[in-house]
C-alpha cells in the first residue's frame, strides 16, 4: 500500500481502522450470502443453494480424505477459514483508491499481520484442544524422562511455529501483491496493472486454499491420534 494503514487511536492504543472496516465488510458479505443460500432450502435447489451445497460437498470430501470419518465435525472451522480468507483477499482487489482518505487507504483484512495472526492463534488453540482431548497431557509429554521432556519442548515449539508460519505467508503474499499493483498503478493506471490484478485473484484463491489445507493437516494429526487412542 502506498500510504500505509489508516490508523485510529483510542487512548494509548492504536489500531488499523481500514482493515477493521474491510473485515466487517467481509463478514457482512458472508453472513448475507449464507442467509440467502439457506433461507428457503428445497429439494430442487436454487442456483445459490446449489453452489453452497457444492462448496460444502467439497469440504466433506476433503475432510474425510485428510482426517477420516470424523472429519465432518471440523468443517465449520475449516470452511469459515477458507471462505473468509478468500473473500478478504478478493476485497483487496477492489478499487478502494476511488475513496480518497486523508491518510492510508482501505486494504484487505489479510494485509494486516494482526488479522492473520489472530486466525493462526485460533487454529493453534483448536488443534491443540483436539490433541489434548484425544490423549490428555500425553499429547505434550509422551514419557516422563529427560529425553521425553526435551522432545516435548521441541514439539511444543513446533506447534506454535506451524500456524504462525501460515500467518506470515498469507500476510506477506497479500501485502506484496497489493504493493505490486500500487506500483504499476502509479506507472500506468490503465492497462499495465490489469495482468497483475488478474494474477492476484488467482493468488487470493491459492493462499486461502493453502491456509485451509495446512490447518486441516494440523487438525488431522490430532484426529489420527484420537482414532489410535
mmCIF file of N, CA, C and O in Angstrom, residues 119-188:
data_model
loop_
_atom_site.group_PDB
_atom_site.id
_atom_site.type_symbol
_atom_site.label_atom_id
_atom_site.label_comp_id
_atom_site.label_asym_id
_atom_site.label_seq_id
_atom_site.Cartn_x
_atom_site.Cartn_y
_atom_site.Cartn_z
ATOM 1 N N UNK A 119 -6.058 -15.427 13.276
ATOM 2 C CA UNK A 119 -6.535 -16.687 12.710
ATOM 3 C C UNK A 119 -5.580 -17.825 13.045
ATOM 4 O O UNK A 119 -6.003 -18.961 13.302
ATOM 5 N N UNK A 120 -4.275 -17.532 13.050
ATOM 6 C CA UNK A 120 -3.285 -18.553 13.400
ATOM 7 C C UNK A 120 -3.465 -19.008 14.843
ATOM 8 O O UNK A 120 -3.381 -20.206 15.147
ATOM 9 N N UNK A 121 -3.708 -18.054 15.747
ATOM 10 C CA UNK A 121 -3.929 -18.401 17.155
ATOM 11 C C UNK A 121 -5.176 -19.262 17.305
ATOM 12 O O UNK A 121 -5.207 -20.228 18.081
ATOM 13 N N UNK A 122 -6.217 -18.932 16.558
ATOM 14 C CA UNK A 122 -7.451 -19.712 16.598
ATOM 15 C C UNK A 122 -7.192 -21.158 16.151
ATOM 16 O O UNK A 122 -7.667 -22.107 16.785
ATOM 17 N N UNK A 123 -6.436 -21.323 15.063
ATOM 18 C CA UNK A 123 -6.102 -22.663 14.578
ATOM 19 C C UNK A 123 -5.257 -23.403 15.609
ATOM 20 O O UNK A 123 -5.476 -24.589 15.884
ATOM 21 N N UNK A 124 -4.281 -22.710 16.200
ATOM 22 C CA UNK A 124 -3.415 -23.315 17.214
ATOM 23 C C UNK A 124 -4.225 -23.828 18.398
ATOM 24 O O UNK A 124 -4.071 -24.985 18.821
ATOM 25 N N UNK A 125 -5.098 -22.983 18.938
ATOM 26 C CA UNK A 125 -5.920 -23.388 20.084
ATOM 27 C C UNK A 125 -6.802 -24.568 19.722
ATOM 28 O O UNK A 125 -6.957 -25.519 20.502
ATOM 29 N N UNK A 126 -7.350 -24.547 18.501
ATOM 30 C CA UNK A 126 -8.274 -25.603 18.085
ATOM 31 C C UNK A 126 -7.577 -26.951 17.969
ATOM 32 O O UNK A 126 -8.059 -27.951 18.517
ATOM 33 N N UNK A 127 -6.425 -27.001 17.273
ATOM 34 C CA UNK A 127 -5.838 -28.321 17.082
ATOM 35 C C UNK A 127 -5.108 -28.812 18.332
ATOM 36 O O UNK A 127 -5.001 -30.026 18.547
ATOM 37 N N UNK A 128 -4.636 -27.910 19.197
ATOM 38 C CA UNK A 128 -4.083 -28.342 20.484
ATOM 39 C C UNK A 128 -5.200 -28.916 21.353
ATOM 40 O O UNK A 128 -5.021 -29.939 22.029
ATOM 41 N N UNK A 129 -6.364 -28.278 21.302
ATOM 42 C CA UNK A 129 -7.524 -28.794 22.038
ATOM 43 C C UNK A 129 -7.881 -30.204 21.571
ATOM 44 O O UNK A 129 -8.185 -31.086 22.385
ATOM 45 N N UNK A 130 -7.843 -30.420 20.245
ATOM 46 C CA UNK A 130 -8.132 -31.745 19.716
ATOM 47 C C UNK A 130 -7.126 -32.776 20.211
ATOM 48 O O UNK A 130 -7.483 -33.908 20.531
ATOM 49 N N UNK A 131 -5.850 -32.377 20.282
ATOM 50 C CA UNK A 131 -4.831 -33.297 20.768
ATOM 51 C C UNK A 131 -4.988 -33.614 22.238
ATOM 52 O O UNK A 131 -4.871 -34.773 22.658
ATOM 53 N N UNK A 132 -5.267 -32.587 23.044
ATOM 54 C CA UNK A 132 -5.457 -32.800 24.482
ATOM 55 C C UNK A 132 -6.707 -33.629 24.731
ATOM 56 O O UNK A 132 -6.735 -34.500 25.600
ATOM 57 N N UNK A 133 -7.741 -33.365 23.950
ATOM 58 C CA UNK A 133 -8.979 -34.145 24.090
ATOM 59 C C UNK A 133 -8.739 -35.611 23.764
ATOM 60 O O UNK A 133 -9.353 -36.497 24.358
ATOM 61 N N UNK A 134 -7.833 -35.872 22.830
ATOM 62 C CA UNK A 134 -7.572 -37.247 22.409
ATOM 63 C C UNK A 134 -6.701 -38.006 23.406
ATOM 64 O O UNK A 134 -6.990 -39.142 23.753
ATOM 65 N N UNK A 135 -5.633 -37.346 23.895
ATOM 66 C CA UNK A 135 -4.653 -38.078 24.695
ATOM 67 C C UNK A 135 -4.327 -37.429 26.024
ATOM 68 O O UNK A 135 -3.419 -37.875 26.723
ATOM 69 N N UNK A 136 -5.032 -36.362 26.358
ATOM 70 C CA UNK A 136 -4.742 -35.702 27.620
ATOM 71 C C UNK A 136 -3.366 -35.067 27.597
ATOM 72 O O UNK A 136 -2.878 -34.610 26.560
ATOM 73 N N UNK A 137 -2.694 -35.060 28.750
ATOM 74 C CA UNK A 137 -1.370 -34.446 28.835
ATOM 75 C C UNK A 137 -0.316 -35.231 28.069
ATOM 76 O O UNK A 137 0.769 -34.715 27.786
ATOM 77 N N UNK A 138 -0.631 -36.478 27.713
ATOM 78 C CA UNK A 138 0.306 -37.266 26.906
ATOM 79 C C UNK A 138 0.481 -36.676 25.509
ATOM 80 O O UNK A 138 1.420 -37.038 24.800
ATOM 81 N N UNK A 139 -0.422 -35.804 25.130
ATOM 82 C CA UNK A 139 -0.276 -35.124 23.840
ATOM 83 C C UNK A 139 0.995 -34.274 23.831
ATOM 84 O O UNK A 139 1.637 -34.109 22.799
ATOM 85 N N UNK A 140 1.365 -33.730 25.010
ATOM 86 C CA UNK A 140 2.570 -32.922 25.113
ATOM 87 C C UNK A 140 3.773 -33.755 25.581
ATOM 88 O O UNK A 140 4.878 -33.584 25.081
ATOM 89 N N UNK A 141 3.554 -34.612 26.568
ATOM 90 C CA UNK A 141 4.649 -35.361 27.183
ATOM 91 C C UNK A 141 4.378 -36.848 27.048
ATOM 92 O O UNK A 141 3.522 -37.403 27.733
ATOM 93 N N UNK A 142 5.112 -37.483 26.129
ATOM 94 C CA UNK A 142 4.886 -38.907 25.864
ATOM 95 C C UNK A 142 5.441 -39.788 26.976
ATOM 96 O O UNK A 142 4.863 -40.814 27.312
ATOM 97 N N UNK A 143 6.555 -39.389 27.551
ATOM 98 C CA UNK A 143 7.141 -40.152 28.655
ATOM 99 C C UNK A 143 7.878 -39.185 29.579
ATOM 100 O O UNK A 143 8.457 -38.188 29.134
ATOM 101 N N UNK A 144 7.827 -39.460 30.871
ATOM 102 C CA UNK A 144 8.459 -38.572 31.847
ATOM 103 C C UNK A 144 9.919 -38.974 32.023
ATOM 104 O O UNK A 144 10.269 -39.823 32.840
ATOM 105 N N UNK A 145 10.756 -38.349 31.214
ATOM 106 C CA UNK A 145 12.203 -38.579 31.275
ATOM 107 C C UNK A 145 12.884 -37.354 30.685
ATOM 108 O O UNK A 145 12.228 -36.455 30.135
ATOM 109 N N UNK A 146 14.213 -37.319 30.806
ATOM 110 C CA UNK A 146 14.953 -36.170 30.268
ATOM 111 C C UNK A 146 14.731 -36.048 28.766
ATOM 112 O O UNK A 146 14.466 -34.963 28.230
ATOM 113 N N UNK A 147 14.811 -37.179 28.068
ATOM 114 C CA UNK A 147 14.600 -37.181 26.615
ATOM 115 C C UNK A 147 13.156 -36.805 26.286
ATOM 116 O O UNK A 147 12.886 -36.025 25.360
ATOM 117 N N UNK A 148 12.231 -37.341 27.071
ATOM 118 C CA UNK A 148 10.824 -37.053 26.834
ATOM 119 C C UNK A 148 10.503 -35.575 27.017
ATOM 120 O O UNK A 148 9.735 -34.994 26.240
ATOM 121 N N UNK A 149 11.092 -34.952 28.035
ATOM 122 C CA UNK A 149 10.856 -33.523 28.293
ATOM 123 C C UNK A 149 11.438 -32.672 27.173
ATOM 124 O O UNK A 149 10.812 -31.712 26.711
ATOM 125 N N UNK A 150 12.652 -33.017 26.728
ATOM 126 C CA UNK A 150 13.279 -32.275 25.624
ATOM 127 C C UNK A 150 12.442 -32.384 24.361
ATOM 128 O O UNK A 150 12.195 -31.393 23.662
ATOM 129 N N UNK A 151 11.977 -33.606 24.061
ATOM 130 C CA UNK A 151 11.145 -33.808 22.873
ATOM 131 C C UNK A 151 9.829 -33.048 22.993
ATOM 132 O O UNK A 151 9.328 -32.491 22.013
ATOM 133 N N UNK A 152 9.277 -32.994 24.227
ATOM 134 C CA UNK A 152 8.026 -32.267 24.442
ATOM 135 C C UNK A 152 8.220 -30.774 24.186
ATOM 136 O O UNK A 152 7.363 -30.125 23.582
ATOM 137 N N UNK A 153 9.357 -30.234 24.626
ATOM 138 C CA UNK A 153 9.634 -28.808 24.402
ATOM 139 C C UNK A 153 9.803 -28.511 22.914
ATOM 140 O O UNK A 153 9.334 -27.485 22.420
ATOM 141 N N UNK A 154 10.477 -29.430 22.206
ATOM 142 C CA UNK A 154 10.655 -29.246 20.761
ATOM 143 C C UNK A 154 9.312 -29.304 20.043
ATOM 144 O O UNK A 154 9.013 -28.483 19.167
ATOM 145 N N UNK A 155 8.479 -30.275 20.407
ATOM 146 C CA UNK A 155 7.161 -30.405 19.784
ATOM 147 C C UNK A 155 6.276 -29.208 20.119
ATOM 148 O O UNK A 155 5.492 -28.750 19.275
ATOM 149 N N UNK A 156 6.404 -28.677 21.344
ATOM 150 C CA UNK A 156 5.617 -27.509 21.728
ATOM 151 C C UNK A 156 6.006 -26.297 20.890
ATOM 152 O O UNK A 156 5.137 -25.543 20.429
ATOM 153 N N UNK A 157 7.312 -26.137 20.671
ATOM 154 C CA UNK A 157 7.777 -25.040 19.824
ATOM 155 C C UNK A 157 7.272 -25.207 18.396
ATOM 156 O O UNK A 157 6.833 -24.241 17.759
ATOM 157 N N UNK A 158 7.283 -26.441 17.910
ATOM 158 C CA UNK A 158 6.800 -26.707 16.550
ATOM 159 C C UNK A 158 5.318 -26.426 16.428
ATOM 160 O O UNK A 158 4.858 -25.893 15.411
ATOM 161 N N UNK A 159 4.553 -26.765 17.468
ATOM 162 C CA UNK A 159 3.115 -26.492 17.454
ATOM 163 C C UNK A 159 2.827 -25.012 17.271
ATOM 164 O O UNK A 159 1.906 -24.617 16.549
ATOM 165 N N UNK A 160 3.614 -24.179 17.955
ATOM 166 C CA UNK A 160 3.406 -22.735 17.892
ATOM 167 C C UNK A 160 3.873 -22.170 16.556
ATOM 168 O O UNK A 160 3.239 -21.278 15.983
ATOM 169 N N UNK A 161 4.984 -22.698 16.049
ATOM 170 C CA UNK A 161 5.569 -22.167 14.811
ATOM 171 C C UNK A 161 4.694 -22.474 13.607
ATOM 172 O O UNK A 161 4.554 -21.638 12.701
ATOM 173 N N UNK A 162 4.082 -23.653 13.576
ATOM 174 C CA UNK A 162 3.297 -24.072 12.405
ATOM 175 C C UNK A 162 2.251 -23.038 11.987
ATOM 176 O O UNK A 162 2.289 -22.537 10.861
ATOM 177 N N UNK A 163 1.287 -22.704 12.845
ATOM 178 C CA UNK A 163 0.253 -21.773 12.392
ATOM 179 C C UNK A 163 0.782 -20.369 12.126
ATOM 180 O O UNK A 163 0.267 -19.666 11.256
ATOM 181 N N UNK A 164 1.815 -19.932 12.879
ATOM 182 C CA UNK A 164 2.319 -18.593 12.651
ATOM 183 C C UNK A 164 3.090 -18.492 11.338
ATOM 184 O O UNK A 164 3.183 -17.416 10.758
ATOM 185 N N UNK A 165 3.616 -19.616 10.875
ATOM 186 C CA UNK A 165 4.203 -19.610 9.534
ATOM 187 C C UNK A 165 3.106 -19.398 8.490
ATOM 188 O O UNK A 165 3.326 -18.744 7.469
ATOM 189 N N UNK A 166 1.917 -19.943 8.757
ATOM 190 C CA UNK A 166 0.768 -19.700 7.878
ATOM 191 C C UNK A 166 0.399 -18.217 7.881
ATOM 192 O O UNK A 166 0.125 -17.636 6.829
ATOM 193 N N UNK A 167 0.389 -17.626 9.067
ATOM 194 C CA UNK A 167 0.013 -16.215 9.185
ATOM 195 C C UNK A 167 0.974 -15.325 8.411
ATOM 196 O O UNK A 167 0.559 -14.424 7.679
ATOM 197 N N UNK A 168 2.275 -15.580 8.558
ATOM 198 C CA UNK A 168 3.274 -14.760 7.867
ATOM 199 C C UNK A 168 3.204 -14.957 6.358
ATOM 200 O O UNK A 168 3.349 -14.008 5.592
ATOM 201 N N UNK A 169 2.985 -16.209 5.925
ATOM 202 C CA UNK A 169 2.913 -16.488 4.487
ATOM 203 C C UNK A 169 1.730 -15.758 3.856
ATOM 204 O O UNK A 169 1.860 -15.113 2.814
ATOM 205 N N UNK A 170 0.568 -15.851 4.498
ATOM 206 C CA UNK A 170 -0.628 -15.199 3.975
ATOM 207 C C UNK A 170 -0.451 -13.683 3.950
ATOM 208 O O UNK A 170 -0.721 -13.031 2.935
ATOM 209 N N UNK A 171 0.006 -13.128 5.061
ATOM 210 C CA UNK A 171 0.203 -11.683 5.149
ATOM 211 C C UNK A 171 1.198 -11.188 4.104
ATOM 212 O O UNK A 171 0.948 -10.206 3.400
ATOM 213 N N UNK A 172 2.332 -11.870 3.993
ATOM 214 C CA UNK A 172 3.387 -11.421 3.080
ATOM 215 C C UNK A 172 2.935 -11.479 1.626
ATOM 216 O O UNK A 172 3.218 -10.569 0.838
ATOM 217 N N UNK A 173 2.225 -12.536 1.254
ATOM 218 C CA UNK A 173 1.782 -12.673 -0.134
ATOM 219 C C UNK A 173 0.747 -11.619 -0.508
ATOM 220 O O UNK A 173 0.810 -11.037 -1.600
ATOM 221 N N UNK A 174 -0.198 -11.364 0.374
ATOM 222 C CA UNK A 174 -1.233 -10.369 0.075
ATOM 223 C C UNK A 174 -0.632 -8.971 0.066
ATOM 224 O O UNK A 174 -0.934 -8.155 -0.817
ATOM 225 N N UNK A 175 0.240 -8.689 1.023
ATOM 226 C CA UNK A 175 0.877 -7.369 1.068
ATOM 227 C C UNK A 175 1.727 -7.135 -0.175
ATOM 228 O O UNK A 175 1.658 -6.069 -0.797
ATOM 229 N N UNK A 176 2.518 -8.142 -0.552
ATOM 230 C CA UNK A 176 3.378 -7.998 -1.731
ATOM 231 C C UNK A 176 2.552 -7.776 -2.991
ATOM 232 O O UNK A 176 2.902 -6.952 -3.846
ATOM 233 N N UNK A 177 1.433 -8.492 -3.109
ATOM 234 C CA UNK A 177 0.575 -8.333 -4.279
ATOM 235 C C UNK A 177 -0.018 -6.940 -4.372
ATOM 236 O O UNK A 177 -0.042 -6.329 -5.448
ATOM 237 N N UNK A 178 -0.484 -6.415 -3.235
ATOM 238 C CA UNK A 178 -1.074 -5.084 -3.253
ATOM 239 C C UNK A 178 -0.016 -4.010 -3.525
ATOM 240 O O UNK A 178 -0.280 -3.026 -4.223
ATOM 241 N N UNK A 179 1.188 -4.188 -2.967
ATOM 242 C CA UNK A 179 2.267 -3.239 -3.241
ATOM 243 C C UNK A 179 2.640 -3.244 -4.721
ATOM 244 O O UNK A 179 2.903 -2.193 -5.318
ATOM 245 N N UNK A 180 2.660 -4.443 -5.305
ATOM 246 C CA UNK A 180 2.992 -4.562 -6.721
ATOM 247 C C UNK A 180 1.966 -3.833 -7.587
ATOM 248 O O UNK A 180 2.316 -3.094 -8.520
ATOM 249 N N UNK A 181 0.703 -4.024 -7.272
ATOM 250 C CA UNK A 181 -0.356 -3.371 -8.044
ATOM 251 C C UNK A 181 -0.296 -1.857 -7.881
ATOM 252 O O UNK A 181 -0.455 -1.104 -8.843
ATOM 253 N N UNK A 182 -0.048 -1.404 -6.632
ATOM 254 C CA UNK A 182 0.061 0.030 -6.386
ATOM 255 C C UNK A 182 1.186 0.627 -7.225
ATOM 256 O O UNK A 182 1.054 1.712 -7.801
ATOM 257 N N UNK A 183 2.304 -0.098 -7.316
ATOM 258 C CA UNK A 183 3.446 0.393 -8.087
ATOM 259 C C UNK A 183 3.085 0.558 -9.555
ATOM 260 O O UNK A 183 3.372 1.598 -10.169
ATOM 261 N N UNK A 184 2.426 -0.440 -10.125
ATOM 262 C CA UNK A 184 2.077 -0.375 -11.542
ATOM 263 C C UNK A 184 0.930 0.601 -11.810
ATOM 264 O O UNK A 184 0.856 1.180 -12.905
ATOM 265 N N UNK A 185 0.046 0.780 -10.819
ATOM 266 C CA UNK A 185 -0.990 1.801 -10.969
ATOM 267 C C UNK A 185 -0.349 3.183 -11.050
ATOM 268 O O UNK A 185 -0.766 4.051 -11.830
ATOM 269 N N UNK A 186 0.710 3.388 -10.256
ATOM 270 C CA UNK A 186 1.417 4.663 -10.308
ATOM 271 C C UNK A 186 2.124 4.893 -11.628
ATOM 272 O O UNK A 186 2.224 6.026 -12.105
ATOM 273 N N UNK A 187 2.604 3.809 -12.255
ATOM 274 C CA UNK A 187 3.304 3.943 -13.530
ATOM 275 C C UNK A 187 2.338 4.136 -14.691
ATOM 276 O O UNK A 187 2.540 4.980 -15.567
ATOM 277 N N UNK A 188 1.298 3.304 -14.699
ATOM 278 C CA UNK A 188 0.309 3.381 -15.780
ATOM 279 C C UNK A 188 -1.001 2.822 -15.240
ATOM 280 O O UNK A 188 -1.135 1.607 -15.067
#
